[in-house]
Short mmCIF file of C-alpha atoms in Angstrom, two decimals:
data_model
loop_
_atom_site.label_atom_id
_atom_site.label_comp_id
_atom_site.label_asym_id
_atom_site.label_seq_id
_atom_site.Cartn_x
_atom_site.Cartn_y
_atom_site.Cartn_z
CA UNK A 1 107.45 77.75 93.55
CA UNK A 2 108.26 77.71 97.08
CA UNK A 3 107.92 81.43 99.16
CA UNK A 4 111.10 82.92 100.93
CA UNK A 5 110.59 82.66 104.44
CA UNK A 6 110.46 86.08 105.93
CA UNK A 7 112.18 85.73 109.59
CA UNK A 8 110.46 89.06 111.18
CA UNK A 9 106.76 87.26 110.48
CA UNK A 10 108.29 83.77 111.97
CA UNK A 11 109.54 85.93 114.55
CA UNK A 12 106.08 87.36 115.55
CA UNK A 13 104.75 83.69 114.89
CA UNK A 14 107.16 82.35 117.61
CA UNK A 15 106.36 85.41 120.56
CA UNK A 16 102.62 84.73 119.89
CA UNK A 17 99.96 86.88 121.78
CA UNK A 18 101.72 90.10 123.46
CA UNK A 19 100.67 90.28 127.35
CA UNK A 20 98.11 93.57 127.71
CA UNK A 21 99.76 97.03 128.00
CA UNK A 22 99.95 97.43 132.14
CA UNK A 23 101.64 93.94 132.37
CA UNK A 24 104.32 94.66 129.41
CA UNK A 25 104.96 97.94 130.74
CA UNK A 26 105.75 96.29 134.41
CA UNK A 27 107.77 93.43 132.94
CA UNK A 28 110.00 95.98 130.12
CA UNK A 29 110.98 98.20 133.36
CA UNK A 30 114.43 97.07 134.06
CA UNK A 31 116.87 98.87 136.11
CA UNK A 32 118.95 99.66 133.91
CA UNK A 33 116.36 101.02 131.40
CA UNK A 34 113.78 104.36 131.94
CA UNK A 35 110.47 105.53 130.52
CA UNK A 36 110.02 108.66 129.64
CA UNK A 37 107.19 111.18 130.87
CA UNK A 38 103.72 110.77 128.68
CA UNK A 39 103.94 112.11 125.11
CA UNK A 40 102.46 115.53 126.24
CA UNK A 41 105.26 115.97 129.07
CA UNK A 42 108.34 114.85 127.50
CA UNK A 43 111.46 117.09 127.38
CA UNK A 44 112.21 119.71 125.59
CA UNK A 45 114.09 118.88 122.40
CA UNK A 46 117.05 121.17 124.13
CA UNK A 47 117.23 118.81 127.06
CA UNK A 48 120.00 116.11 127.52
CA UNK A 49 118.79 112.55 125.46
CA UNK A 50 118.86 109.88 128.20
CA UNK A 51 120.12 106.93 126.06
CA UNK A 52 117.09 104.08 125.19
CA UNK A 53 114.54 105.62 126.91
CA UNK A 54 111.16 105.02 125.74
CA UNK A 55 107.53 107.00 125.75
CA UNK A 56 105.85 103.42 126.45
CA UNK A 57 102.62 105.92 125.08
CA UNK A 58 104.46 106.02 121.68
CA UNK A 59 105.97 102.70 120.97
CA UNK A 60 104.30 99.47 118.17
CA UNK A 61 104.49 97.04 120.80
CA UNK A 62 104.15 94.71 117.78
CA UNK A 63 107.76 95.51 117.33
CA UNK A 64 108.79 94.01 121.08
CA UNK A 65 110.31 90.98 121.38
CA UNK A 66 112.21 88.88 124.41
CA UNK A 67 115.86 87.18 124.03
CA UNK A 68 113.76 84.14 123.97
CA UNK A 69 111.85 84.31 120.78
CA UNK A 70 115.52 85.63 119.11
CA UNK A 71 116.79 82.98 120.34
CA UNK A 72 114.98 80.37 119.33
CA UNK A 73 114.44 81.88 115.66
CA UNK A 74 118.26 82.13 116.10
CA UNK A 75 118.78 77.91 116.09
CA UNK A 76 116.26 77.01 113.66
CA UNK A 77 117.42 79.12 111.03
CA UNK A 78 121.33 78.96 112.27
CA UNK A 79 121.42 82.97 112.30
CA UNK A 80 123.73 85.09 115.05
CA UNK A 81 122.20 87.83 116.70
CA UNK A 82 125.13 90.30 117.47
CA UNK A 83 126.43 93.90 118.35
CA UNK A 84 125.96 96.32 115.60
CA UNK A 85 129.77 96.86 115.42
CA UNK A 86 130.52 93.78 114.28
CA UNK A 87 128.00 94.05 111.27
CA UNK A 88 130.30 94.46 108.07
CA UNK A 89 127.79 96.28 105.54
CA UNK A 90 126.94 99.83 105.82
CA UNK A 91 123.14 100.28 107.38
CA UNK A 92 120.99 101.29 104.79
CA UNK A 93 119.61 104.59 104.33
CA UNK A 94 116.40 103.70 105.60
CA UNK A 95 117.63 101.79 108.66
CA UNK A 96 119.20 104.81 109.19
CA UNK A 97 116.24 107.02 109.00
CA UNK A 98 114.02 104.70 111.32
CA UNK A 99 117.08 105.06 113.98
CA UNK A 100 116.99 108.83 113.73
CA UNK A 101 113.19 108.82 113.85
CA UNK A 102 112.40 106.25 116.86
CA UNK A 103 114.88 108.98 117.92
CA UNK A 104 112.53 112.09 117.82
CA UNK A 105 110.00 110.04 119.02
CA UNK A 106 110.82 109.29 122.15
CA UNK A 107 113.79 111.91 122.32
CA UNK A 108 117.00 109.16 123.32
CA UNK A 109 119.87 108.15 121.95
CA UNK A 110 119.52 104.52 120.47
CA UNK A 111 122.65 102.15 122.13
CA UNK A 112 123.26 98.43 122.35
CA UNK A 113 121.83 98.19 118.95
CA UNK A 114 121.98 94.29 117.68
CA UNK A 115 121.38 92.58 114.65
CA UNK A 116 119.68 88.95 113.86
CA UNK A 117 121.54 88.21 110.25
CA UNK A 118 122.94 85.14 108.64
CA UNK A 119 127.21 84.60 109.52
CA UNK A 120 128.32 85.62 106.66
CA UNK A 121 127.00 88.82 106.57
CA UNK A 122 128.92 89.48 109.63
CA UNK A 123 132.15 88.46 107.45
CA UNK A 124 130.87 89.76 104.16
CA UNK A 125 127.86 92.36 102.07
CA UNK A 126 124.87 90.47 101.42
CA UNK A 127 121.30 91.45 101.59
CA UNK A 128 119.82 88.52 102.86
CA UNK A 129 116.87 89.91 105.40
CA UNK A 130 118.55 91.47 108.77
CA UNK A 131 116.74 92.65 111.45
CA UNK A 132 117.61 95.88 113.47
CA UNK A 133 117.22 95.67 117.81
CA UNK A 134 117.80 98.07 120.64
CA UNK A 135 117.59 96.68 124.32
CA UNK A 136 115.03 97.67 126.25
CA UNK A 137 115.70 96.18 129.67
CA UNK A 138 114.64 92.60 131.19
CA UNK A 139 116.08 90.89 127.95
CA UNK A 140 113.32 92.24 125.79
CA UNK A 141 114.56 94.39 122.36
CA UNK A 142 112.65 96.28 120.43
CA UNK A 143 112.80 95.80 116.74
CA UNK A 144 113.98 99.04 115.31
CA UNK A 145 113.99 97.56 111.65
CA UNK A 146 113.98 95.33 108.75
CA UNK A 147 115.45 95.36 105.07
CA UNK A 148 116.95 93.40 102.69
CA UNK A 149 115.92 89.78 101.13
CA UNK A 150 113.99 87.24 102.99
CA UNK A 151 115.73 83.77 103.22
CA UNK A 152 116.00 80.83 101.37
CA UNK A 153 112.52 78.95 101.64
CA UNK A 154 114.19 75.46 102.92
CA UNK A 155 116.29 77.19 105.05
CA UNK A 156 115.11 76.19 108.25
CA UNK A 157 115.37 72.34 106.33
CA UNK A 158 118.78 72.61 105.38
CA UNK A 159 120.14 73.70 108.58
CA UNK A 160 118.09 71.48 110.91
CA UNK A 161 120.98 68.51 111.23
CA UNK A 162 123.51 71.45 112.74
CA UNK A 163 120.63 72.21 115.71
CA UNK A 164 122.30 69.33 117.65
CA UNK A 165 124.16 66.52 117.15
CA UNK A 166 121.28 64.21 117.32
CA UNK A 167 120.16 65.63 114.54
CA UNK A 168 123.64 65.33 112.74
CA UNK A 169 123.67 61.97 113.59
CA UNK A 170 120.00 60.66 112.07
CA UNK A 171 121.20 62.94 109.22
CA UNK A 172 124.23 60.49 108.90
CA UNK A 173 122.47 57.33 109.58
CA UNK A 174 119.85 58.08 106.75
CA UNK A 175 122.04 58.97 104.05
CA UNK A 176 124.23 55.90 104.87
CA UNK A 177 121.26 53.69 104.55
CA UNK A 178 120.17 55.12 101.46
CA UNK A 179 123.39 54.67 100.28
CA UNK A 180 123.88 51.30 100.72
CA UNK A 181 120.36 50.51 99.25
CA UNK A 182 121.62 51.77 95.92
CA UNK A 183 124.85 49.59 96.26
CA UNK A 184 124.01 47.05 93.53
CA UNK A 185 123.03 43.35 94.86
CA UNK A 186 125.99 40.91 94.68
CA UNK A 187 128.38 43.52 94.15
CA UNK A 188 131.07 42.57 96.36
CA UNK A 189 129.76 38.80 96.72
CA UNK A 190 127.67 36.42 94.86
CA UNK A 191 124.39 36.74 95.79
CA UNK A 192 123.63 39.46 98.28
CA UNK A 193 122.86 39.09 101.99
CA UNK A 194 121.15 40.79 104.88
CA UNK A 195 124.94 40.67 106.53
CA UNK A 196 126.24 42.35 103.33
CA UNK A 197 124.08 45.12 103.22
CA UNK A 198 124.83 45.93 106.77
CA UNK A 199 128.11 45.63 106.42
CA UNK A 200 128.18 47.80 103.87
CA UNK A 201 126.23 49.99 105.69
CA UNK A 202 128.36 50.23 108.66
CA UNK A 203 131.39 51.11 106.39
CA UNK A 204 129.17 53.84 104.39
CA UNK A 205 128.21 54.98 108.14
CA UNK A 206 132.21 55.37 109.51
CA UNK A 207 132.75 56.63 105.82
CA UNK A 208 130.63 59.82 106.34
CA UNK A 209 131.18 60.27 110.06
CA UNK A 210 134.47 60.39 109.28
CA UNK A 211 134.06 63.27 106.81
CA UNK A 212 131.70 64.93 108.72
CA UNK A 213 133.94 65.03 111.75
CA UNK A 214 136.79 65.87 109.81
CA UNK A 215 135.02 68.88 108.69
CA UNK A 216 133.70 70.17 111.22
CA UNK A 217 137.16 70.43 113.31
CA UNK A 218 139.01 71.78 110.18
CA UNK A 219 136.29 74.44 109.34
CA UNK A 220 135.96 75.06 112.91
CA UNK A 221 131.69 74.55 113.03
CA UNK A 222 129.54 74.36 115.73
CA UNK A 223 125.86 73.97 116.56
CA UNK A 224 123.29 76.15 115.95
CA UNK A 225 122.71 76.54 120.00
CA UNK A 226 126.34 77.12 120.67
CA UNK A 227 126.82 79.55 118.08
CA UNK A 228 123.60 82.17 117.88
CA UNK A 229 125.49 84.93 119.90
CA UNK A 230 129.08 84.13 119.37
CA UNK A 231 131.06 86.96 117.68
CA UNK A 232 133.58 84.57 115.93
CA UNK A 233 133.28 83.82 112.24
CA UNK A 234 134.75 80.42 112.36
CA UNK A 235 131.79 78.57 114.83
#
């Protein structure tokens, strides 16, 4: 019995080692992003909320990731990382609750929040395992939560010929050739041939290209690379 694969551990497998606190704190400081004050001289909770501003004292830098790693887990597993607003299921109550408490924390209003899900959950409810982001400046995002079911254990296999069309291709070459090995000898001439079988073989080959191409234009698909950030369904 094959294990789901859960995507926030091959997430942390793919960022590795973090860099120590004084170098992460100088590369998360972006212009466009703040820290707050130490823990002991934050605001009081009266005060204005500057929106995703962090006590660096206070965060899990376990949580911290760079557009890189998303990326990457992104194309293997042919999952879009997107804008909250464009996430069709309602945020469950405990996403909800770790929003409102990072929150208190670090008194800010989360913004930008992003989501690393499967397409279709940006089309329809499912629960299959999405992960909750906030920007934090320099392209690094800070993983505000997980829920839901972790993904299909072969996954990563099944998607791997839409990475690139290389990939499509050997895909296509492969099945063609173990389609024509099943083609029964003499089939289509007395006694079979090394020229028969690739002939065969080259008309098995055109035979799926053909569909493959077909489909993808008519559906509208793309590759993995070309697709991890794109906000339309059909891609």
């Amino acid at each position: 019995m094959l294990e789901r694969t859960n995507i926030e551990a091959k997430l942390r497998a793919e960022r590795g080692a973090l860099p120590d606190t004084a170098a992460l704190e100088c590369l998360l400081k972006g212009v466009d992003i703040e820290f707050a004050p130490p823990s002991g001289d934050l605001a009081s909770p009266d005060s204005p909320r500057v929106p995703n501003q962090f006590d660096f004292d206070s965060l899990d830098t376990s949580r911290i990731y760079h557009l890189d790693h998303i990326r990457k887990i992104c194309i293997d597993y042919r999952l879009r990382f997107l804008d909250l607003k464009y996430f069709k299921p309602e945020l469950p109550e405990e996403a909800q609750e770790e929003i409102s408490k990072i929150e208190e924390e670090h008194h800010t209003e989360l913004q930008g929040l992003k989501i690393v899900a499967p397409s279709r959950l940006f089309k329809l409810a499912d629960k299959d395992d999405p992960l909750l982001f906030v920007p934090m400046g320099n392209q690094y995002f800070y993983l505000v939560h997980k829920w839901g079911d972790d993904l299909h254990p072969l996954r990563k296999i099944l998607v791997w010929p839409f990475k690139n069309i290389v990939n499509l291709m050997l895909l296509i070459v492969l099945s063609s050739y173990l389609l024509t090995a099943i083609v029964p000898d003499g089939l289509f001439s007395k006694g079979g041939s090394n020229t028969e079988f690739w002939i065969i073989f080259f008309f098995v080959f055109k035979s799926l290209a053909a569909v493959v191409i077909y489909y993808g234009f008519a559906m509208g698909k793309n590759f993995n690379p070309a697709i991890w950030n794109s906000k339309y369904f059909n891609a």
